[in-house]
Amino acid sequence: MELTDGHLLAIEQLNSIASHENGALEIVSLPGNTGDDGWLPIEISFDCSGFESVPEGLPLNQRERVRIYIPSDFPLSVPEAYVQHLRFAFFPHVQWGCYLCLYSSKEVQWNFSDGMFGYLNQLAEWFKRGALNELDETGEALHPPSTFVGERSEFSICVEKKLPGGSATIKMKAAILSRLNTNTLEITEWCDLPLNNNDNYAAVLIVNDKMPFEYPETVRTLFGLLKSKGIETATLVMFLQQIAVHKKTKIPLFLFLCSPMLGIRGSDEKKHHIACWEIDKVAAVSLRTIGKTLTGGKFSDKKRKEAIDSFFEWATKAKVKWCTVYDNREEISVRRDHVSPTSKLRDKRVAVLGCGALGANVAIHSARSGVSKLILADNKEVTPGVLIRQPFNHNQCGQNKAIALKDNVQKIRREIEIEAIDADVSNRMSDIASSEADYVLDCTASNKIHILSESAFKNSTDCRLVSMCVDKDLKNGIALTIGSQYSGGFYDVYRKLIIEACRNGNSRKVIKNFVSSDMKVSFQPVPGCSEPTFTGSNADVSTFSATMLNIALKNLSDDAESGAVSALIAKDSLEEIKIFRFAHGNDELLTDTFMKYSVKISKFALNGIREAIRKHGKKCGKSVETGGFLFGERNDYLKTAWIDIATPPPSD
């Protein structure tokens, strides 16, 4: 194939470098055309004589020949470098014994504007660090072993379960697999031997000795490697036979090979890397047949040898088929959301009240954050109109929202325990309060629910409350957070938010969108006969619900369980969001023994009362009443009186 503009640019840059480096770089061969794949191979000689080295480092020659393959769309795509020997085999960042892995992330590290100048600088740095055995720097994660050699299995394996522990040098276990989709399986359980029933078993071999960086390509070589680690071939074959006999035939036979190859350079603590070998169907059938033949009776050494020879007739020619392993074990991976406020929900029990536009999104955010249990409560059905912005499917129309949402969330994380409550939330408040939920997230925007929360959660000393709502245009929102030791519920904190927000001109403008007496009826999707709601798209709702949830959880502090925080959120534009935060402490709580009312006196009012008493006592004496007015609210249903403001005595 003819050379492209990218090839010509790479050649020009290489010639420029060679002409200015006084022999440090020599171009050994430069073909006039590319291979059928469009890559242009250019062989160079690189001066490595000045690099310091250690015995454990790369065994560099004075000059190293490197074949660089230039892609046709260079510099948009990255060249690849190979050596023509196997001296670097089994070193980190070397694959197939000869491919040099120069970049840990090409997407991040490759700067196409630097072209071959930057590429050769990276190659020089790779040689320099390799000679010092510092391709993995101290404090950085070790490069995982490579299983790129040999054939590739069509199967991928998901691993989230923690490996079984133990001090034994070699452990032979089993794993139970389940199918996620056609070509993806996951480990659901690790098992001890012996096996007593039939299941989708896989063999698990855990060794406490390091393996080579690059795993073997052939079965015989793999067996030889394991033998060098103390695992006799006969023992390994009998182990595989035992698994094959008890394994169901719906999926192939797999061997998981686990060795301590993960960790941080400079640290003695190592975690086990997991590789997975798919054993050929022919070999699996052979193992199963031989295993059944030998099970249940004595057999001679000759019979054992015949069985092993039969297996190795296949093994002498077969290549290892390595599977792709998606290793998401907690001990070796770092969650992508570990610094997010929603990480507070991890392993917690969470109840979501209302499964509409806000609540359904909040439930999904909570599920992805790693909650252990979800309680979903709503009595409404999925309708075609809500599909515009609520995370339901067309075939779920007519289903209860809580039940439909349970199905959708279960597909995201099927291990979550989910309880769906198809009922009016107001009728199940006592059940939710006694559910031992760590967090209750209210997304109902219901004044009735807010009032009921005052008594329902009165004795829930370990439960944190969150409430969210938006205005009719989805331009402003409220996010409340209530500590587990706070004396009030949603209604109490909404009251305080309104009072505090009205004291400031900027926040007063925002709170008017929620409490103004001249507010018109909100948007009705079906005019005249549908429940009022707010306007906004799926992008608007999902973004705003996530923003409010983050703000609410960020406001929850472990050292402020006896307080509450309200956030008034004003979305001026797509680029700017203003947040007005108000902190609320517990009120002074008194009991009216005659009317059986609880009397809550705010700190602001209490300070006003005390100041009036102090000043009036100095002026008129302690025996004269101060006078003045108390402003607040009396709620006969809750049998609670709030005193928010206390005025001084009149001047006369």
XYZ file of C-alpha atoms in Angstrom:
652
model
C 0.000 0.000 0.000
C 1.137 3.539 -0.736
C 2.389 5.802 2.017
C -0.110 8.201 3.550
C 0.491 11.767 4.682
C 0.780 10.384 8.211
C 3.546 7.964 7.184
C 5.420 10.739 5.398
C 5.150 13.024 8.445
C 6.571 10.296 10.722
C 9.475 9.693 8.301
C 10.224 13.417 8.124
C 10.273 13.715 11.903
C 12.456 10.608 12.321
C 14.984 11.915 9.773
C 15.069 15.236 11.596
C 15.752 13.517 14.929
C 18.434 11.216 13.472
C 20.253 14.122 11.848
C 20.525 16.050 15.121
C 21.314 13.268 17.616
C 24.933 12.478 16.632
C 24.295 8.764 16.201
C 22.091 8.289 19.256
C 19.330 7.322 16.830
C 19.952 5.509 13.560
C 17.343 4.519 10.993
C 18.261 0.938 10.020
C 15.532 0.193 7.482
C 12.826 2.269 5.872
C 10.568 0.447 3.363
C 8.920 2.348 0.550
C 5.474 0.967 1.177
C 3.341 -0.511 3.955
C 2.024 -3.959 4.666
C -1.510 -5.007 3.804
C -2.702 -3.726 7.169
C -1.566 -0.161 6.390
C 1.164 -0.077 9.081
C 4.628 1.071 8.036
C 7.488 -0.840 9.808
C 10.578 1.303 10.439
C 13.557 -0.264 12.185
C 15.744 1.982 14.317
C 18.836 1.529 16.455
C 18.691 3.288 19.825
C 21.758 4.161 21.916
C 21.305 2.796 25.464
C 24.930 2.942 26.573
C 24.428 5.859 28.933
C 21.601 4.363 30.965
C 22.301 3.284 34.529
C 21.150 -0.232 35.334
C 20.582 -2.709 38.156
C 20.775 -6.520 37.984
C 16.979 -6.813 38.293
C 16.360 -4.347 35.440
C 15.914 -4.822 31.714
C 19.016 -6.494 30.189
C 19.802 -3.708 27.727
C 22.509 -3.959 25.081
C 24.671 -0.971 24.221
C 22.318 -0.357 21.322
C 18.801 -1.720 21.036
C 17.076 -2.349 17.740
C 13.398 -1.480 17.798
C 10.865 -1.938 15.033
C 8.324 0.885 15.131
C 5.054 0.417 13.274
C 3.536 3.678 12.047
C -0.271 3.712 11.588
C -1.736 5.175 8.419
C -3.518 7.952 10.336
C -0.460 9.023 12.353
C -0.311 11.145 14.486
C -3.985 10.665 15.407
C -3.194 7.037 16.246
C -0.170 5.921 18.263
C 2.784 3.956 16.778
C 3.691 0.565 18.256
C 7.154 -0.671 19.219
C 8.545 -4.233 19.082
C 11.966 -5.736 19.746
C 13.274 -8.670 17.704
C 14.345 -10.796 20.700
C 12.919 -12.297 23.890
C 15.349 -10.803 26.426
C 12.559 -8.623 27.807
C 10.041 -11.462 28.080
C 8.262 -11.766 31.461
C 9.116 -8.192 32.442
C 6.261 -5.825 33.331
C 4.905 -3.780 30.440
C 6.181 -6.296 27.857
C 3.591 -8.387 26.046
C 4.100 -11.442 23.872
C 7.763 -11.242 24.897
C 8.524 -8.472 22.398
C 5.810 -5.760 22.408
C 6.791 -2.705 24.449
C 3.893 -1.162 26.338
C 5.142 2.434 26.501
C 1.940 4.107 27.716
C -0.269 3.114 30.616
C -3.049 5.097 28.920
C -2.631 6.178 25.319
C -5.776 8.306 25.490
C -4.315 10.375 28.317
C -0.569 10.346 27.667
C -0.301 10.480 23.874
C 0.038 14.032 22.567
C -0.402 13.849 18.800
C 1.098 17.308 18.311
C 4.459 15.977 19.624
C 4.491 13.236 16.987
C 7.638 11.099 16.743
C 9.575 13.585 18.910
C 7.332 12.773 21.881
C 7.175 9.069 21.007
C 10.958 8.616 21.022
C 11.239 10.593 24.253
C 8.763 8.131 25.762
C 10.765 5.191 24.396
C 13.980 6.588 25.900
C 12.284 7.098 29.258
C 10.907 3.534 29.103
C 14.396 2.092 28.506
C 15.880 4.276 31.250
C 13.316 3.259 33.869
C 13.343 -0.356 32.724
C 17.107 -0.615 33.213
C 16.605 0.543 36.816
C 13.666 -1.867 37.282
C 11.389 1.136 37.790
C 8.804 0.632 35.066
C 6.402 0.477 37.998
C 7.356 3.432 40.190
C 7.322 3.244 43.974
C 3.868 4.173 45.192
C 2.206 3.293 41.897
C 0.001 0.286 41.203
C 1.859 -2.719 39.816
C 1.115 -3.608 36.213
C -1.128 -6.713 36.254
C 0.037 -9.964 34.628
C -0.623 -10.464 30.941
C -2.854 -13.171 29.487
C -2.755 -11.851 25.928
C -0.890 -14.887 24.599
C -2.618 -17.968 23.235
C -6.149 -18.146 22.009
C -8.869 -15.907 23.379
C -12.003 -17.371 24.890
C -15.322 -15.915 23.823
C -16.342 -15.821 27.487
C -15.875 -12.973 29.970
C -16.044 -13.472 33.728
C -17.217 -10.925 36.317
C -15.687 -11.288 39.790
C -16.952 -9.323 42.802
C -16.834 -11.899 45.591
C -13.818 -11.717 47.899
C -11.404 -14.615 47.495
C -11.451 -17.125 50.375
C -8.558 -16.632 52.777
C -6.294 -19.080 54.528
C -2.598 -19.568 55.175
C -2.097 -22.638 52.967
C 0.487 -22.222 50.223
C -1.808 -23.838 47.670
C -5.597 -23.937 47.926
C -7.884 -25.914 45.625
C -11.427 -24.573 45.659
C -14.471 -24.347 43.435
C -16.575 -21.441 42.236
C -20.227 -21.388 41.250
C -20.920 -19.486 38.038
C -24.122 -17.924 36.759
C -24.798 -16.575 33.303
C -25.318 -12.822 32.903
C -25.730 -12.967 29.134
C -24.670 -15.132 26.215
C -20.921 -14.747 26.699
C -20.605 -13.279 30.188
C -20.613 -15.210 33.458
C -20.158 -14.158 37.065
C -18.925 -15.871 40.198
C -21.722 -16.052 42.746
C -19.965 -18.157 45.399
C -16.616 -19.730 46.341
C -16.891 -23.336 47.562
C -14.765 -25.833 49.460
C -14.120 -29.375 48.327
C -15.473 -32.030 48.235
C -18.506 -31.161 46.138
C -21.730 -32.993 46.922
C -24.104 -31.823 44.215
C -24.193 -30.710 40.615
C -23.918 -27.010 39.828
C -22.174 -24.663 37.418
C -18.820 -25.295 39.070
C -15.431 -24.000 37.996
C -12.036 -25.043 39.355
C -10.162 -22.496 41.494
C -6.446 -22.728 42.178
C -5.069 -20.196 44.680
C -1.292 -20.046 45.065
C 0.700 -17.776 47.355
C 3.688 -17.590 45.016
C 4.178 -15.102 42.181
C 3.639 -16.183 38.597
C 5.571 -14.842 35.582
C 4.352 -11.513 34.275
C 3.250 -13.174 31.018
C 1.172 -16.315 31.397
C 1.869 -19.398 29.236
C 0.462 -19.909 25.777
C 0.147 -23.722 25.760
C -1.482 -26.140 28.167
C 1.678 -28.213 28.620
C 3.695 -25.079 29.471
C 1.035 -24.008 31.937
C 1.130 -27.387 33.634
C 4.925 -27.208 33.762
C 4.717 -23.767 35.373
C 2.255 -24.997 38.004
C 4.491 -27.990 38.694
C 7.346 -25.589 39.438
C 5.059 -24.004 42.044
C 4.545 -27.342 43.806
C 1.407 -28.566 42.030
C 2.028 -32.001 40.573
C 0.424 -32.642 37.206
C -1.368 -35.771 38.422
C -2.826 -33.844 41.362
C -3.982 -31.046 39.063
C -5.620 -33.457 36.610
C -7.454 -35.282 39.393
C -8.620 -31.938 40.776
C -10.002 -30.930 37.374
C -11.673 -34.324 37.013
C -13.455 -33.837 40.331
C -14.815 -30.482 39.190
C -15.780 -31.894 35.782
C -17.753 -34.760 37.348
C -19.882 -32.443 39.496
C -20.225 -29.643 36.960
C -23.362 -29.117 34.946
C -22.755 -29.221 31.206
C -24.520 -25.967 30.301
C -21.328 -23.936 30.425
C -17.676 -24.829 29.665
C -15.183 -25.990 32.263
C -13.027 -23.153 33.624
C -9.925 -23.001 35.808
C -9.336 -19.808 37.804
C -5.670 -19.235 38.563
C -5.096 -16.808 41.432
C -1.637 -15.534 42.400
C -0.379 -12.540 44.480
C 0.535 -10.177 41.639
C -1.427 -7.010 42.459
C -0.497 -4.204 44.796
C 1.563 -1.054 45.167
C 5.265 -1.040 44.307
C 7.228 -0.625 47.502
C 4.596 -2.338 49.640
C 4.930 -5.914 50.876
C 1.172 -6.428 50.811
C 0.028 -8.132 47.630
C -3.446 -9.072 46.461
C -4.305 -12.016 44.266
C -4.678 -11.470 40.546
C -7.296 -13.703 38.925
C -6.813 -15.251 35.492
C -9.273 -17.671 33.926
C -8.636 -20.517 31.494
C -11.467 -21.998 29.448
C -10.775 -25.705 29.059
C -11.595 -27.065 25.634
C -14.881 -28.999 25.337
C -13.079 -32.117 24.149
C -10.769 -32.064 27.159
C -13.664 -31.308 29.519
C -15.606 -34.335 28.244
C -12.478 -36.460 28.603
C -11.946 -35.268 32.165
C -15.564 -35.950 33.039
C -15.488 -39.451 31.533
C -12.200 -40.351 33.216
C -13.398 -38.917 36.502
C -16.559 -40.998 36.453
C -14.530 -44.096 35.607
C -12.286 -43.559 38.603
C -14.950 -42.465 41.072
C -16.155 -44.845 43.703
C -13.512 -47.566 43.644
C -9.846 -48.424 43.842
C -7.753 -48.107 40.744
C -4.215 -49.057 39.889
C -1.270 -46.825 39.148
C -1.525 -48.099 35.580
C -5.122 -46.911 35.329
C -4.170 -43.541 36.748
C -1.317 -43.263 34.220
C -3.652 -44.165 31.331
C -6.043 -41.449 32.431
C -3.281 -38.872 32.621
C -1.850 -39.952 29.258
C -5.295 -39.641 27.680
C -5.627 -36.114 28.910
C -2.135 -35.128 27.807
C -2.763 -36.451 24.308
C -4.941 -33.380 24.019
C -2.750 -31.145 26.179
C 0.388 -31.589 24.048
C -1.241 -29.757 21.139
C -3.732 -27.444 22.821
C -3.277 -23.757 23.502
C -4.591 -22.035 26.586
C -7.792 -20.080 25.932
C -7.648 -17.173 28.359
C -10.890 -15.430 29.284
C -11.366 -11.733 29.882
C -11.798 -11.208 33.626
C -13.648 -8.151 34.923
C -12.267 -8.040 38.452
C -14.355 -5.748 40.640
C -13.462 -7.138 44.057
C -13.565 -4.518 46.769
C -10.075 -5.416 48.005
C -8.376 -4.629 44.689
C -10.554 -1.954 43.074
C -11.397 1.627 43.986
C -14.964 2.713 43.362
C -15.294 5.537 40.871
C -17.674 7.350 43.241
C -15.641 6.948 46.441
C -15.317 10.718 46.974
C -18.917 11.537 46.032
C -21.468 12.550 48.698
C -23.579 9.553 47.640
C -20.843 7.265 49.026
C -22.541 7.866 52.392
C -25.326 5.574 51.188
C -23.026 2.607 50.568
C -24.114 -0.500 52.485
C -27.016 1.453 53.999
C -30.738 0.721 54.095
C -32.561 3.453 52.176
C -36.272 4.179 51.839
C -37.468 6.341 48.936
C -40.910 7.913 49.346
C -42.444 8.656 45.958
C -41.229 7.007 42.751
C -42.010 9.719 40.240
C -39.687 12.022 38.329
C -37.514 12.876 41.343
C -37.934 9.736 43.409
C -37.259 7.233 40.615
C -34.020 8.994 39.683
C -32.999 9.276 43.333
C -33.648 5.535 43.796
C -31.417 4.711 40.828
C -28.680 7.040 42.084
C -28.929 5.323 45.486
C -28.778 1.841 43.979
C -25.662 2.633 41.972
C -24.030 4.110 45.084
C -24.104 0.664 46.709
C -27.039 0.599 49.142
C -27.720 -2.764 50.760
C -31.507 -2.393 50.775
C -34.057 -0.195 49.040
C -37.631 0.409 50.145
C -39.682 1.970 47.330
C -43.107 3.386 48.117
C -45.683 4.828 45.694
C -49.324 4.138 44.813
C -49.337 5.625 41.293
C -49.123 3.760 37.976
C -46.752 4.219 35.060
C -48.508 6.085 32.235
C -47.308 6.801 28.682
C -46.847 10.501 29.410
C -44.303 10.027 32.203
C -41.926 8.067 29.959
C -40.654 11.419 28.709
C -38.704 11.954 31.932
C -39.158 9.006 34.278
C -36.945 5.879 34.048
C -39.644 3.410 33.056
C -40.272 1.404 29.887
C -43.251 1.425 27.558
C -44.138 -2.173 28.465
C -44.435 -1.113 32.116
C -47.396 1.198 31.487
C -50.192 0.343 33.906
C -47.828 -1.158 36.482
C -47.393 0.338 39.895
C -44.371 2.665 39.882
C -42.720 1.139 42.949
C -42.994 -2.380 41.514
C -41.827 -1.314 38.036
C -38.922 0.625 39.529
C -37.925 -2.415 41.583
C -37.596 -4.441 38.364
C -35.498 -1.736 36.714
C -33.196 -1.247 39.701
C -32.765 -5.001 40.107
C -31.334 -5.111 36.582
C -28.707 -2.569 37.635
C -27.699 -4.384 40.840
C -29.498 -7.657 41.320
C -27.945 -8.347 44.728
C -29.808 -5.412 46.344
C -32.661 -6.354 48.639
C -35.633 -4.340 47.373
C -39.068 -3.966 48.935
C -41.750 -2.348 46.771
C -44.741 -0.861 48.590
C -47.809 -0.379 46.364
C -49.743 1.887 48.707
C -50.407 5.471 49.672
C -47.225 6.515 51.472
C -49.231 8.372 54.097
C -50.829 5.096 55.177
C -47.471 3.337 55.569
C -45.426 5.954 57.408
C -45.308 3.932 60.627
C -44.116 0.839 58.706
C -41.378 2.833 56.994
C -40.331 4.429 60.281
C -39.981 0.980 61.869
C -38.164 -0.555 58.871
C -34.725 0.175 60.371
C -33.871 2.352 57.364
C -30.679 4.346 57.779
C -31.935 7.045 55.394
C -35.433 8.083 54.348
C -35.453 10.122 51.134
C -38.738 11.962 50.668
C -39.562 12.944 47.077
C -43.342 13.265 47.426
C -43.611 17.085 47.748
C -46.622 16.224 49.931
C -47.522 18.475 52.821
C -49.463 15.557 54.291
C -46.333 13.372 54.333
C -44.325 16.196 55.848
C -46.826 16.606 58.678
C -47.002 12.853 59.336
C -43.206 12.677 59.552
C -43.310 14.754 62.752
C -44.765 11.861 64.710
C -43.740 8.880 62.551
C -39.987 9.391 62.984
C -40.109 10.782 66.504
C -38.505 7.673 67.995
C -36.267 6.716 65.032
C -32.990 7.644 66.676
C -30.752 6.102 63.993
C -32.540 7.357 60.886
C -31.487 10.372 58.841
C -34.158 12.180 56.839
C -33.827 13.886 53.471
C -36.553 15.721 51.582
C -36.440 17.222 48.082
C -38.878 19.176 45.952
C -38.849 21.556 42.966
C -40.961 24.471 41.810
C -43.396 24.381 38.886
C -40.772 25.464 36.323
C -37.946 23.237 37.616
C -35.783 26.305 38.152
C -35.583 26.154 41.939
C -35.339 23.336 44.427
C -35.261 22.573 48.122
C -33.106 19.908 49.752
C -33.476 19.255 53.474
C -31.295 17.039 55.626
C -32.246 16.093 59.166
C -29.873 14.420 61.621
C -30.955 11.343 63.549
C -31.046 13.231 66.877
C -33.002 16.243 65.612
C -36.285 16.878 67.433
C -38.459 17.525 64.365
C -39.421 16.118 61.000
C -39.906 17.472 57.482
C -42.682 19.875 58.397
C -40.607 21.418 61.180
C -37.597 22.080 58.935
C -39.648 23.367 55.989
C -41.165 25.918 58.393
C -37.740 27.039 59.535
C -36.455 27.275 55.974
C -39.292 29.584 54.971
C -38.716 31.838 57.980
C -34.941 31.992 57.504
C -35.164 32.510 53.732
C -37.582 35.403 54.121
C -35.023 37.320 56.208
C -32.731 37.731 53.184
C -33.711 39.594 50.034
C -32.048 37.165 47.592
C -33.331 33.983 49.191
C -36.757 35.576 49.704
C -37.169 35.833 45.930
C -36.477 32.100 45.580
C -38.659 30.846 48.430
C -41.622 32.796 47.022
C -41.753 30.216 44.221
C -42.824 27.654 46.832
C -45.044 29.603 49.254
C -46.493 32.640 47.466
C -50.249 32.927 47.976
C -50.821 34.057 44.374
C -49.198 30.949 42.833
C -51.155 29.538 39.925
C -51.957 25.838 39.583
C -48.896 23.985 38.314
C -48.664 22.489 34.854
C -51.299 19.836 34.028
C -50.250 17.398 31.241
C -53.915 16.605 30.556
C -55.657 19.956 31.219
C -58.452 19.762 33.722
C -58.131 16.111 34.755
C -54.527 15.208 35.540
C -52.590 15.910 38.704
C -50.527 19.111 38.517
C -46.796 18.718 38.113
C -43.796 20.705 36.953
C -42.396 21.221 33.475
C -38.994 19.862 32.530
C -37.242 17.237 30.427
C -35.530 13.998 31.386
C -32.161 15.765 31.201
C -33.488 18.519 33.481
C -34.958 16.127 36.046
C -32.051 13.682 36.185
C -29.534 16.522 36.515
C -31.490 18.437 39.156
C -32.348 15.330 41.191
C -28.667 14.345 41.257
C -27.645 17.882 42.244
C -30.152 18.034 45.100
C -29.207 14.553 46.348
C -25.510 15.462 46.379
C -26.192 18.732 48.188
C -28.434 17.040 50.761
C -25.958 14.257 51.524
C -23.035 16.664 51.632
C -24.919 18.652 54.279
C -25.253 15.554 56.461
C -22.436 15.595 58.966
C -21.627 12.789 61.398
C -20.869 15.332 64.138
C -24.137 17.239 63.681
C -26.769 14.542 64.189
C -28.772 16.843 66.459
C -29.188 19.468 63.762
C -30.765 19.982 60.356
C -29.670 21.824 57.226
C -31.897 23.223 54.510
C -30.623 24.238 51.092
C -32.512 26.526 48.762
C -31.246 25.929 45.240
C -31.717 28.532 42.514
C -30.822 27.598 38.954
C -30.179 30.927 37.257
C -28.976 29.228 34.065
C -27.361 26.034 32.834
C -24.006 27.446 33.928
C -24.856 28.902 37.332
C -26.551 27.492 40.419
C -26.889 29.492 43.620
C -27.264 27.700 46.939
C -28.621 29.324 50.095
C -27.823 27.136 53.113
C -29.470 27.445 56.511
C -28.461 25.473 59.608
C -31.130 24.643 62.191
C -30.530 23.496 65.742
C -32.933 21.776 68.106
C -35.545 24.043 69.652
C -36.085 24.476 73.357
C -38.800 21.910 74.030
C -41.456 22.467 76.683
C -44.656 20.591 77.459
C -47.990 22.227 78.147
C -49.326 19.913 80.848
C -52.834 21.349 80.605
C -53.433 21.099 76.812
C -50.813 18.332 76.280
C -49.100 20.395 73.610
C -45.410 20.345 72.803
C -44.032 23.870 72.736
C -40.971 24.459 70.573
C -39.158 27.731 71.142
C -36.581 28.686 68.528
C -33.147 29.859 69.596
C -33.924 33.234 67.998
C -37.139 33.632 70.010
C -35.550 32.298 73.196
C -32.719 34.801 72.964
C -35.273 37.561 72.410
C -37.266 36.496 75.465
C -34.189 36.321 77.677
C -32.925 39.686 76.467
C -36.322 41.296 77.121
C -36.430 39.813 80.638
C -32.909 41.038 81.366
C -33.524 44.584 80.172
C -36.994 44.830 81.708
C -35.746 43.422 85.023
C -33.167 46.153 85.287
C -35.726 48.822 84.450
C -38.885 47.683 86.242
C -37.836 44.904 88.593
C -38.419 41.164 88.471
C -42.007 41.324 89.750
C -43.337 43.237 86.698
C -44.275 41.264 83.577
C -42.379 42.105 80.419
C -45.240 42.093 77.924
C -44.404 41.742 74.214
C -45.690 39.334 71.568
C -44.859 35.749 70.595
C -45.244 34.836 66.918
C -45.340 31.314 65.561
C -47.794 28.554 64.687
C -50.155 26.298 66.563
C -50.951 22.973 64.926
C -53.874 21.223 66.597
C -53.373 17.983 64.658
C -49.779 17.628 65.832
C -50.561 19.233 69.205
C -47.483 21.361 68.715
C -46.913 25.085 69.063
C -43.891 26.732 67.473
C -42.629 30.046 68.831
C -40.421 31.616 66.178
C -40.172 35.287 67.107
C -40.457 37.163 70.400
C -40.849 40.955 70.339
C -39.761 43.237 73.175
C -42.386 44.962 75.363
C -44.145 47.979 73.841
C -42.623 51.321 74.694
C -45.683 52.388 76.749
